[in-house]
Coordinates of C-alpha atoms in Angstrom, one line a residue:
M27 CA -17.2 51.8 201.7
G28 CA -20.1 49.5 201.5
G29 CA -22.5 51.9 203.2
R30 CA -21.4 54.8 201.1
K31 CA -21.7 52.8 197.9
G32 CA -25.2 51.8 199.0
V33 CA -26.3 55.4 199.4
L34 CA -24.8 56.4 196.1
G35 CA -26.6 53.5 194.5
Q36 CA -29.9 54.8 195.9
V37 CA -29.3 58.2 194.2
R38 CA -28.2 56.7 190.9
S39 CA -31.2 54.4 191.0
K40 CA -33.4 57.4 191.5
A41 CA -31.7 59.1 188.5
A42 CA -32.2 56.1 186.4
K43 CA -35.9 56.0 187.3
V44 CA -36.2 59.7 186.5
A45 CA -34.6 59.1 183.1
A46 CA -37.0 56.3 182.4
G47 CA -40.0 58.5 183.3
V48 CA -40.8 56.7 186.6
G49 CA -40.9 59.9 188.6
R50 CA -39.3 61.8 191.5
T51 CA -38.4 60.8 195.0
P52 CA -41.5 60.2 197.1
K53 CA -41.6 62.0 200.4
C54 CA -40.8 58.9 202.4
D55 CA -37.5 58.6 200.6
A56 CA -36.6 62.3 201.1
R57 CA -34.3 61.6 204.0
K58 CA -32.3 59.0 202.1
A59 CA -31.9 61.4 199.1
K60 CA -30.8 64.1 201.5
V61 CA -28.0 61.9 202.8
A62 CA -27.1 60.9 199.3
S63 CA -26.9 64.5 198.1
R64 CA -24.3 65.2 200.8
T65 CA -22.3 62.1 199.9
W66 CA -21.9 62.5 196.1
G67 CA -18.3 62.9 194.9
V68 CA -16.8 62.1 198.3
Q69 CA -14.0 60.0 196.7
E70 CA -12.9 62.9 194.5
Q71 CA -12.6 65.4 197.3
R72 CA -9.0 64.7 198.3
G73 CA -6.8 67.7 197.7
R74 CA -9.7 70.1 197.3
R75 CA -11.1 72.8 199.6
H76 CA -14.1 71.3 201.1
L77 CA -16.8 73.4 202.8
S78 CA -19.2 71.9 205.3
L79 CA -22.9 72.7 204.9
S80 CA -22.6 75.1 207.9
T81 CA -20.2 77.3 205.9
L82 CA -22.2 77.6 202.7
V83 CA -23.3 81.1 201.8
S84 CA -26.4 83.0 200.6
R85 CA -29.1 81.1 202.2
G86 CA -32.2 83.1 203.1
V87 CA -34.4 86.1 202.3
G88 CA -33.4 89.6 203.3
E89 CA -29.6 89.0 203.8
S90 CA -27.2 91.8 203.2
G91 CA -27.0 93.0 199.6
E92 CA -23.2 93.8 200.1
F93 CA -20.5 91.8 198.4
T94 CA -16.8 92.1 197.3
S95 CA -14.7 90.9 194.4
T96 CA -11.0 90.4 193.9
I97 CA -11.3 90.9 190.1
F98 CA -14.1 93.4 189.5
D99 CA -14.6 96.9 190.9
V100 CA -17.7 96.7 193.1
E101 CA -19.3 99.9 194.4
D102 CA -21.7 100.6 197.2
V103 CA -25.0 102.4 196.6
S104 CA -27.7 103.7 199.0
L105 CA -31.2 102.5 198.1
A106 CA -33.8 104.2 200.3
G107 CA -31.2 104.4 203.1
S108 CA -30.1 100.7 202.8
K109 CA -26.5 100.1 201.7
E110 CA -26.1 97.6 198.9
S111 CA -23.3 96.6 196.5
I112 CA -23.5 96.6 192.7
L113 CA -21.3 95.7 189.8
R114 CA -21.6 97.9 186.8
G115 CA -21.4 96.1 183.5
G116 CA -20.1 97.1 180.1
R117 CA -17.9 95.8 177.3
D118 CA -14.9 97.5 178.8
K119 CA -15.1 94.8 181.5
F120 CA -14.7 91.9 179.0
G121 CA -10.9 92.0 179.5
L122 CA -11.4 90.7 183.0
L123 CA -13.3 87.6 181.9
A124 CA -10.0 85.6 181.6
K125 CA -9.5 86.0 185.3
A126 CA -13.1 85.4 186.3
F127 CA -13.2 82.2 184.1
E128 CA -9.8 81.0 185.1
G129 CA -9.7 77.2 184.9
I130 CA -12.9 77.1 182.9
K131 CA -12.5 75.5 179.5
T132 CA -16.1 74.5 178.7
I133 CA -19.2 76.5 179.5
G134 CA -22.2 74.2 178.9
V135 CA -25.6 75.7 178.2
C136 CA -28.4 73.1 178.6
G137 CA -31.8 74.2 177.3
W138 CA -33.1 76.2 174.4
G139 CA -36.2 77.9 175.6
S140 CA -36.5 81.6 176.7
Q141 CA -33.0 82.1 178.3
G142 CA -30.8 79.5 176.6
P143 CA -30.5 81.0 173.1
A144 CA -29.9 84.5 174.5
Q145 CA -27.4 83.6 177.2
A146 CA -25.4 81.2 175.0
Q147 CA -25.0 83.8 172.2
N148 CA -24.2 86.7 174.5
I149 CA -21.6 84.7 176.3
R150 CA -20.1 83.4 173.1
D151 CA -19.9 86.9 171.7
S152 CA -18.4 88.3 174.9
I153 CA -15.7 85.6 175.0
E154 CA -14.9 86.3 171.4
A155 CA -14.7 90.1 172.1
A156 CA -12.4 89.3 175.1
G157 CA -10.0 87.3 172.8
L158 CA -10.8 84.0 174.7
S159 CA -12.3 82.0 171.9
G160 CA -9.4 79.6 171.8
D161 CA -9.4 79.1 175.5
V162 CA -13.1 79.0 176.5
K163 CA -15.8 77.2 174.6
V164 CA -19.5 77.6 174.8
K165 CA -21.3 74.3 174.1
I166 CA -25.0 73.7 173.9
G167 CA -26.5 70.6 175.3
L168 CA -29.8 69.4 173.7
R169 CA -31.5 66.3 172.5
K170 CA -30.6 65.5 169.0
G171 CA -33.4 65.4 166.5
R172 CA -35.5 68.1 168.2
P173 CA -36.3 71.4 166.6
S174 CA -34.1 73.1 169.1
W175 CA -31.1 71.2 167.7
E176 CA -31.7 72.7 164.3
E177 CA -32.2 76.2 165.7
A178 CA -29.0 76.0 167.7
T179 CA -27.2 74.9 164.6
A180 CA -28.6 77.9 162.7
C181 CA -27.2 80.1 165.5
G182 CA -23.7 78.8 164.9
F183 CA -23.5 76.0 167.4
T184 CA -22.5 72.7 165.6
E185 CA -21.4 69.2 166.4
E186 CA -18.5 69.6 163.9
S187 CA -17.1 72.6 165.9
G188 CA -17.6 70.8 169.2
T189 CA -20.1 73.5 170.4
L190 CA -23.2 71.3 170.3
G191 CA -23.9 67.9 171.9
E192 CA -26.3 65.6 173.7
T193 CA -27.5 67.0 177.0
F194 CA -25.8 64.7 179.5
D195 CA -22.6 64.5 177.5
V196 CA -22.4 68.3 177.9
V197 CA -23.3 68.1 181.6
A198 CA -20.5 65.7 182.2
E199 CA -17.8 67.8 180.5
S200 CA -18.8 71.3 181.6
D201 CA -16.6 73.3 184.0
L202 CA -19.5 75.8 184.2
L203 CA -22.9 74.3 183.5
L204 CA -25.7 76.7 182.9
L205 CA -28.9 74.7 183.5
L206 CA -31.5 76.5 181.5
I207 CA -33.9 73.7 180.8
S208 CA -37.5 74.4 181.8
D209 CA -38.4 74.4 185.4
G210 CA -40.5 71.3 185.0
A211 CA -37.6 69.5 183.4
Q212 CA -35.3 70.6 186.2
A213 CA -37.7 69.2 188.8
S214 CA -37.6 65.8 187.0
L215 CA -34.0 65.6 185.9
Y216 CA -32.0 67.3 188.7
P217 CA -30.8 64.0 190.3
R218 CA -29.4 62.8 187.0
V219 CA -27.8 66.2 186.3
L220 CA -26.2 66.5 189.7
A221 CA -24.9 62.9 189.5
A222 CA -23.3 63.5 186.1
M223 CA -21.4 66.7 187.0
K224 CA -17.7 66.4 187.6
P225 CA -16.4 67.4 191.0
G226 CA -15.3 71.0 191.3
A227 CA -17.6 72.1 188.5
T228 CA -19.9 75.0 188.9
L229 CA -23.7 74.6 188.5
G230 CA -25.2 77.9 187.2
L231 CA -28.9 78.6 187.5
S232 CA -30.9 81.5 186.2
H233 CA -33.8 80.9 188.6
G234 CA -33.9 79.7 192.1
F235 CA -36.9 77.4 191.3
L236 CA -34.7 74.3 191.6
L237 CA -33.9 75.1 195.2
G238 CA -37.6 75.3 195.9
V239 CA -38.2 71.9 194.3
M240 CA -35.3 70.4 196.3
K241 CA -36.6 71.9 199.5
N242 CA -40.0 70.3 198.8
D243 CA -38.2 67.0 198.2
G244 CA -36.0 67.4 201.3
V245 CA -32.7 67.2 199.5
D246 CA -29.5 69.3 199.2
F247 CA -27.1 70.0 196.4
R248 CA -24.1 67.7 196.4
D249 CA -21.3 69.5 198.3
D250 CA -18.3 69.0 196.0
I251 CA -19.5 71.6 193.4
N252 CA -20.2 75.3 193.3
V253 CA -23.8 76.4 193.0
V254 CA -24.3 79.9 191.7
L255 CA -27.1 82.0 190.2
V256 CA -27.2 84.8 187.7
A257 CA -30.8 85.8 186.9
P258 CA -31.4 88.4 184.2
K259 CA -34.4 90.5 185.1
G260 CA -36.2 89.9 181.8
M261 CA -37.2 87.3 179.3
G262 CA -34.5 85.8 177.1
P263 CA -35.3 87.6 173.9
S264 CA -34.9 90.9 175.6
V265 CA -31.6 89.8 177.1
R266 CA -30.3 89.1 173.6
R267 CA -32.0 92.1 171.9
L268 CA -30.5 94.7 174.3
Y269 CA -27.1 93.1 174.2
E270 CA -27.0 93.5 170.4
Q271 CA -28.4 97.0 170.6
G272 CA -25.7 98.0 173.1
K273 CA -22.6 96.8 171.2
S274 CA -21.9 100.3 170.0
V275 CA -22.3 102.0 173.4
N276 CA -20.1 99.9 175.7
G277 CA -22.8 97.3 176.2
S278 CA -26.4 97.2 177.3
G279 CA -28.6 94.4 178.5
I280 CA -30.9 93.4 181.3
N281 CA -30.0 94.0 185.0
A282 CA -29.2 90.7 186.8
S283 CA -29.1 89.4 190.3
F284 CA -26.5 86.9 191.4
A285 CA -26.1 84.5 194.3
V286 CA -23.5 82.2 195.6
H287 CA -25.3 79.3 197.2
Q288 CA -22.3 77.0 197.6
D289 CA -18.6 77.9 197.1
Y290 CA -16.6 74.7 197.0
T291 CA -13.6 76.0 195.0
G292 CA -13.4 79.4 196.7
N293 CA -13.9 81.5 193.5
A294 CA -17.6 81.0 192.9
T295 CA -18.3 84.7 193.3
E296 CA -15.9 85.6 190.6
I297 CA -17.4 83.0 188.3
A298 CA -20.9 84.3 188.8
L299 CA -19.9 87.9 188.3
G300 CA -18.0 87.0 185.1
W301 CA -21.1 85.2 183.9
S302 CA -23.2 88.3 184.5
I303 CA -20.7 90.6 182.8
A304 CA -20.6 88.3 179.8
L305 CA -24.4 88.5 179.5
G306 CA -24.1 92.3 179.2
S307 CA -25.9 93.1 182.5
P308 CA -25.8 96.9 183.0
F309 CA -25.6 96.3 186.8
T310 CA -25.6 93.2 188.9
F311 CA -26.9 93.0 192.5
R312 CA -26.7 90.3 195.2
T313 CA -29.5 88.0 196.2
T314 CA -29.9 84.4 197.5
L315 CA -31.4 81.5 195.7
E316 CA -34.3 81.4 198.1
S317 CA -34.9 85.2 197.8
E318 CA -34.7 85.0 194.0
Y319 CA -37.2 82.2 193.5
K320 CA -39.6 83.8 196.0
S321 CA -39.4 87.2 194.4
D322 CA -39.2 86.0 190.8
I323 CA -42.1 83.5 190.9
Y324 CA -44.1 86.0 192.9
G325 CA -43.3 89.0 190.8
E326 CA -44.2 87.5 187.5
R327 CA -47.6 86.5 188.9
C328 CA -48.2 90.1 190.0
C329 CA -47.5 93.3 188.2
I330 CA -44.9 91.9 185.8
L331 CA -47.3 89.5 184.0
G332 CA -50.4 88.2 185.8
G333 CA -51.3 91.5 187.3
V334 CA -51.1 93.6 184.2
H335 CA -53.0 90.9 182.2
G336 CA -55.8 91.0 184.7
I337 CA -55.8 94.8 184.8
V338 CA -56.0 95.4 181.0
E339 CA -58.8 92.8 180.5
S340 CA -60.9 94.3 183.3
L341 CA -60.3 97.9 182.1
F342 CA -61.2 97.0 178.5
R343 CA -64.5 95.6 179.5
R344 CA -65.2 98.6 181.9
Y345 CA -64.4 101.2 179.2
E346 CA -66.6 99.4 176.7
A347 CA -69.4 99.3 179.2
Q348 CA -69.0 103.0 179.7
G349 CA -69.6 103.7 176.0
M350 CA -66.1 103.7 174.5
S351 CA -65.6 102.0 171.1
P352 CA -63.7 98.7 171.2
E353 CA -60.7 100.5 169.7
D354 CA -60.8 103.4 172.2
A355 CA -61.2 100.9 175.1
F356 CA -58.1 99.1 174.0
I357 CA -56.1 102.3 173.5
N358 CA -57.1 103.6 177.0
S359 CA -56.2 100.3 178.7
V360 CA -53.4 98.3 177.0
E361 CA -51.9 101.1 174.9
S362 CA -51.9 103.6 177.7
I363 CA -50.0 101.2 179.9
T364 CA -47.5 100.0 177.4
G365 CA -47.1 103.4 175.9
P366 CA -46.8 106.6 177.9
I367 CA -47.2 105.1 181.4
N368 CA -44.5 102.6 180.7
S369 CA -42.2 105.2 179.3
I370 CA -42.5 107.5 182.2
I371 CA -42.0 104.8 184.8
S372 CA -39.0 103.5 183.0
K373 CA -37.2 106.8 182.9
R374 CA -38.6 108.8 185.9
G375 CA -40.5 106.4 188.2
M376 CA -44.1 105.8 189.3
K377 CA -44.5 109.1 191.1
A378 CA -43.8 110.9 187.8
V379 CA -46.9 109.4 186.3
Y380 CA -49.0 111.1 188.9
E381 CA -47.1 114.4 188.5
E382 CA -47.6 114.3 184.8
L383 CA -51.3 114.8 185.2
D384 CA -53.4 117.9 185.6
G385 CA -55.5 118.6 188.7
E386 CA -58.5 116.6 187.5
G387 CA -56.3 113.8 186.3
K388 CA -54.6 113.6 189.7
E389 CA -57.9 113.3 191.4
I390 CA -59.0 110.5 189.1
F391 CA -55.7 108.7 189.5
M392 CA -55.9 108.8 193.3
K393 CA -59.5 107.5 193.4
A394 CA -58.5 104.6 191.2
Y395 CA -55.3 104.0 193.2
S396 CA -57.2 104.2 196.5
A397 CA -59.8 101.7 195.4
S398 CA -57.4 99.3 193.7
F399 CA -54.5 99.0 196.2
G400 CA -56.3 96.9 198.8
P401 CA -57.8 94.3 196.4
S402 CA -54.4 94.0 194.7
M403 CA -52.6 93.6 198.0
D404 CA -55.0 90.8 198.9
I405 CA -53.9 88.7 195.9
C406 CA -50.3 89.7 196.2
Y407 CA -50.1 88.4 199.7
E408 CA -51.8 85.1 198.7
I409 CA -49.4 84.6 195.9
Y410 CA -46.3 85.3 198.0
E411 CA -47.3 83.0 200.7
D412 CA -48.2 80.2 198.2
V413 CA -44.7 80.6 196.7
A414 CA -42.9 80.8 200.0
C415 CA -44.6 77.6 201.4
G416 CA -43.9 75.6 198.2
N417 CA -47.5 75.3 197.0
E418 CA -47.0 77.3 193.9
I419 CA -43.9 75.3 192.9
K420 CA -45.8 72.1 193.4
S421 CA -48.6 73.5 191.2
V422 CA -46.1 74.3 188.4
V423 CA -44.6 70.8 188.6
N424 CA -48.1 69.2 188.6
A425 CA -49.2 71.3 185.6
T426 CA -46.1 70.4 183.5
N427 CA -46.8 66.7 184.2
R428 CA -50.3 67.2 182.7
F429 CA -49.1 68.9 179.5
D430 CA -49.4 65.8 177.4
R431 CA -53.0 65.5 178.2
F432 CA -53.9 69.2 178.8
P433 CA -51.6 71.5 176.7
M434 CA -51.4 75.1 177.6
G435 CA -54.1 77.1 175.9
T436 CA -53.9 80.5 174.1
I437 CA -54.5 83.8 175.7
D438 CA -54.9 86.2 172.8
Q439 CA -57.8 84.8 170.7
T440 CA -60.6 86.8 172.3
R441 CA -62.3 89.8 170.7
M442 CA -60.2 92.2 172.8
W443 CA -56.9 91.0 171.5
K444 CA -58.2 90.9 167.9
V445 CA -59.2 94.5 168.3
G446 CA -55.6 95.1 169.5
E447 CA -54.2 93.9 166.2
E448 CA -56.2 96.5 164.4
V449 CA -55.2 99.2 166.8
R450 CA -51.5 98.4 166.5
A451 CA -51.7 98.5 162.7
K452 CA -53.0 102.1 162.9
R453 CA -51.0 103.2 165.9
V454 CA -49.6 106.7 166.2
E455 CA -47.4 106.7 169.3
E456 CA -47.8 110.4 170.0
D457 CA -51.6 110.1 170.1
I458 CA -51.7 107.4 172.8
P459 CA -53.3 109.0 175.9
L460 CA -52.1 108.8 179.5
N461 CA -55.4 107.7 181.0
P462 CA -55.4 108.7 184.7
F463 CA -57.8 106.0 185.7
T464 CA -55.7 103.3 184.0
A465 CA -52.6 104.8 185.5
G466 CA -54.1 104.7 189.0
V467 CA -55.1 101.0 188.8
Y468 CA -51.7 100.0 187.3
V469 CA -49.5 101.9 189.7
A470 CA -51.6 100.6 192.6
N471 CA -50.8 97.0 191.4
M472 CA -47.1 97.9 191.2
M473 CA -47.2 99.4 194.7
A474 CA -49.0 96.4 196.1
T475 CA -46.4 94.1 194.5
L476 CA -43.4 95.9 195.9
T477 CA -45.0 96.6 199.3
T478 CA -45.5 92.9 199.8
L479 CA -41.9 92.2 198.9
R480 CA -40.6 94.8 201.3
E481 CA -42.8 93.5 204.1
K482 CA -41.5 90.0 203.5
G483 CA -37.9 91.3 203.9
H484 CA -36.5 91.6 200.4
N485 CA -33.7 94.1 199.6
W486 CA -34.5 97.3 197.6
S487 CA -32.4 96.2 194.6
E488 CA -34.4 93.1 194.2
I489 CA -37.7 94.8 194.9
C490 CA -37.1 97.5 192.2
N491 CA -36.0 95.0 189.6
E492 CA -38.6 92.2 190.3
S493 CA -41.6 94.5 190.5
I494 CA -40.9 97.6 188.3
I495 CA -37.8 97.5 186.1
E496 CA -38.4 94.1 184.7
A497 CA -42.0 95.1 183.8
V498 CA -41.3 98.3 182.1
D499 CA -37.9 97.6 180.5
S500 CA -38.3 94.0 179.4
L501 CA -41.9 92.7 179.4
N502 CA -44.3 95.6 178.5
P503 CA -42.5 96.5 175.3
Y504 CA -43.3 93.0 174.0
M505 CA -47.0 93.5 174.7
H506 CA -46.8 96.9 173.0
A507 CA -45.2 95.2 169.9
R508 CA -47.6 92.3 169.4
G509 CA -50.0 91.8 172.3
V510 CA -50.3 89.9 175.5
A511 CA -49.3 86.4 174.2
F512 CA -46.1 87.8 172.7
M513 CA -45.2 89.1 176.1
V514 CA -46.3 86.1 178.3
D515 CA -45.5 83.2 176.0
N516 CA -41.9 84.4 175.4
C517 CA -41.3 83.7 179.1
S518 CA -40.7 80.4 181.0
F519 CA -43.4 77.7 181.5
T520 CA -43.5 78.8 185.2
A521 CA -44.2 82.4 184.2
R522 CA -46.8 81.4 181.6
L523 CA -48.6 79.1 184.0
G524 CA -48.6 81.7 186.7
T525 CA -50.1 84.4 184.4
R526 CA -52.9 82.2 183.3
K527 CA -53.7 81.2 186.9
W528 CA -53.4 84.5 188.7
G529 CA -54.3 87.1 186.0
P530 CA -58.0 86.2 186.3
R531 CA -57.8 86.6 190.1
F532 CA -56.6 90.2 189.8
D533 CA -59.3 90.8 187.2
Y534 CA -62.0 89.4 189.5
N535 CA -60.9 91.4 192.6
L536 CA -60.7 94.7 190.6
V537 CA -64.1 94.2 189.1
Q538 CA -65.9 93.0 192.2
Q539 CA -64.2 95.3 194.8
A540 CA -62.3 98.2 193.3
Y541 CA -64.6 99.3 190.5
V542 CA -67.7 98.7 192.5
A543 CA -66.3 101.0 195.3
I544 CA -65.6 103.7 192.7
D545 CA -69.0 103.4 191.1
N546 CA -70.5 103.7 194.6
G547 CA -68.8 107.0 195.2
A548 CA -65.6 106.0 197.0
G549 CA -63.2 108.9 197.1
V550 CA -59.5 109.4 197.7
N551 CA -57.9 107.6 200.8
D552 CA -55.7 110.4 202.1
E553 CA -53.5 107.9 204.1
L554 CA -52.8 105.8 201.0
K555 CA -52.2 109.0 199.0
Q556 CA -49.6 110.2 201.4
E557 CA -48.0 106.8 201.7
F558 CA -47.6 106.6 197.9
L559 CA -46.3 110.2 197.5
N560 CA -43.7 109.7 200.3
H561 CA -42.8 106.1 199.7
D562 CA -39.1 105.0 200.0
V563 CA -39.4 103.3 196.6
H564 CA -39.2 106.6 194.7
S565 CA -35.7 107.4 196.0
A566 CA -34.6 103.8 195.4
L567 CA -35.9 103.9 191.8
A568 CA -34.1 107.2 191.3
V569 CA -30.8 105.5 192.0
C570 CA -31.7 102.6 189.7
A571 CA -32.6 105.0 187.0
E572 CA -29.0 106.3 187.0
L573 CA -27.9 102.8 186.3
R574 CA -30.5 102.2 183.6
P575 CA -29.4 100.7 180.2
S576 CA -28.2 103.3 177.8
V577 CA -30.7 102.3 175.1
D578 CA -34.4 101.6 175.0
I579 CA -35.3 98.1 173.8
S580 CA -36.5 98.0 170.2
V581 CA -38.7 95.0 169.6
S582 CA -39.4 93.9 166.1
T583 CA -42.5 92.0 165.1
D584 CA -40.3 88.9 164.3
E585 CA -38.7 88.3 167.6
A586 CA -37.7 85.4 169.8
V587 CA -35.7 82.2 169.4
G588 CA -36.8 79.1 171.1
A589 CA -38.1 75.7 170.0
G590 CA -40.6 73.3 171.4
K591 CA -44.3 73.8 172.3
A592 CA -43.6 76.9 174.4
R593 CA -42.7 79.3 171.6
T594 CA -43.2 77.7 168.1
Q595 CA -45.6 80.5 167.1
Y596 CA -42.9 83.0 167.8
K597 CA -40.0 81.1 166.2
S598 CA -37.9 83.7 164.4
S599 CA -37.5 83.5 160.6
K600 CA -33.8 84.2 161.4
A601 CA -32.7 81.9 164.2
N602 CA -29.9 84.4 165.2
A603 CA -32.2 87.4 165.3

């Protein structure tokens, strides 16, 4: 016992240092921490089903998208010839939550940023609708005295009702712990969180980022807990907004991926699927923690956030230089993407944008597409490989450690975005043009984003959601409502940092390569044209369109709940909006 106690002491010592702000495990201690992570909770394992590390599930990229459930009706779909499994959501499934959450009395939600408020309120409402309010409690874990504490209270979570408490008290008592604190905080606090969890509990993540951090540190999760993921394919405010809109039509929300990284109790899959159903996910597909963090961190830097930001800024300047007024330049860049282009892709796919154009428009589209695809692929590949090797995760952690000295700057104070405020005030939706050049550049970026994911081995369900559906059904509507910052800065720190870092890179490559080629007379690349028109993604998207939420998101100008530096300018006047 002496040796075991020594190892646990090392881990707890590390946790204490983290809590005191000393820092994370240096590389030279990674092996010790790895051993410690496999030893946590060993005294409590008697009488429980214990899985060795060799029997854990959902490890890598590109594993089968098939899964089964003993509670929910899972169905198989064919996406571009690949068989995958999905679970359809809906309020009619809430009656099965009692079975999925069997043995779970407290669902702890730690964090109140982008995802925390939405997930906590959705799950609470679903549990109430299922008649489980007296059996299962949703409890928020925050630091008392922070603005987030007041906002959670305004949303109906209170100390008096036992639904609001200090972070690590909630961690210790939770049967299902949803760790929704910022990625930077997860990187610093995960040793203390893992040490505080009770044996047999389930750690729930909505992003695989923590796995990437732990891989960089050379440590594993303690093996006497479940580790699952449910990742809504959209920012938190949209998860809540669509859930509320869908209450009268058997539910609607944001599609989600799920993963079971570690199944200690034998029912981790059912817990994860129950969580996704409670969020209101229209359909849920399988991934792995590794695949999720690679595709998610990558996707938000490409067409979902960073790519579109770089595109619209480069096009605005180009159109002005060609003689358009500032207002027309904004309309033909930003408004064209967030208006008609977005609507067509959401309902009918990317190919339909091309088919919507007349003969001249198709030619302009294809010239822009041909010139933009290669420069976009160049950046997409660089981003993916930086994420895959851990460099991008290190960059995020380093940046969050600099926030006190170098806070994140604004991205919507330039003349372009001030023009946008005037344009939105006078907007007539029906008058927004489908600009063929803008469409060609934007679709090329989407195609580059998804082509890279496919070449790197990701499943079609993940590709469609991480590169297309999330962009058009969750993110772009927020830029349409209030501009680029309203879209970007309602997302996580990781997404916000990535947009600021990579958006300018896309801008540069388009200006220096794509637009120069077009101005020098470059024509349509017939090979790229045929690849686009006959690409497998179109049939995969057609299947996804059949599973699309039954309502379009309606974004007000007073949207988002989340305290702290990340979103104070978007704090809703009604905390439960």
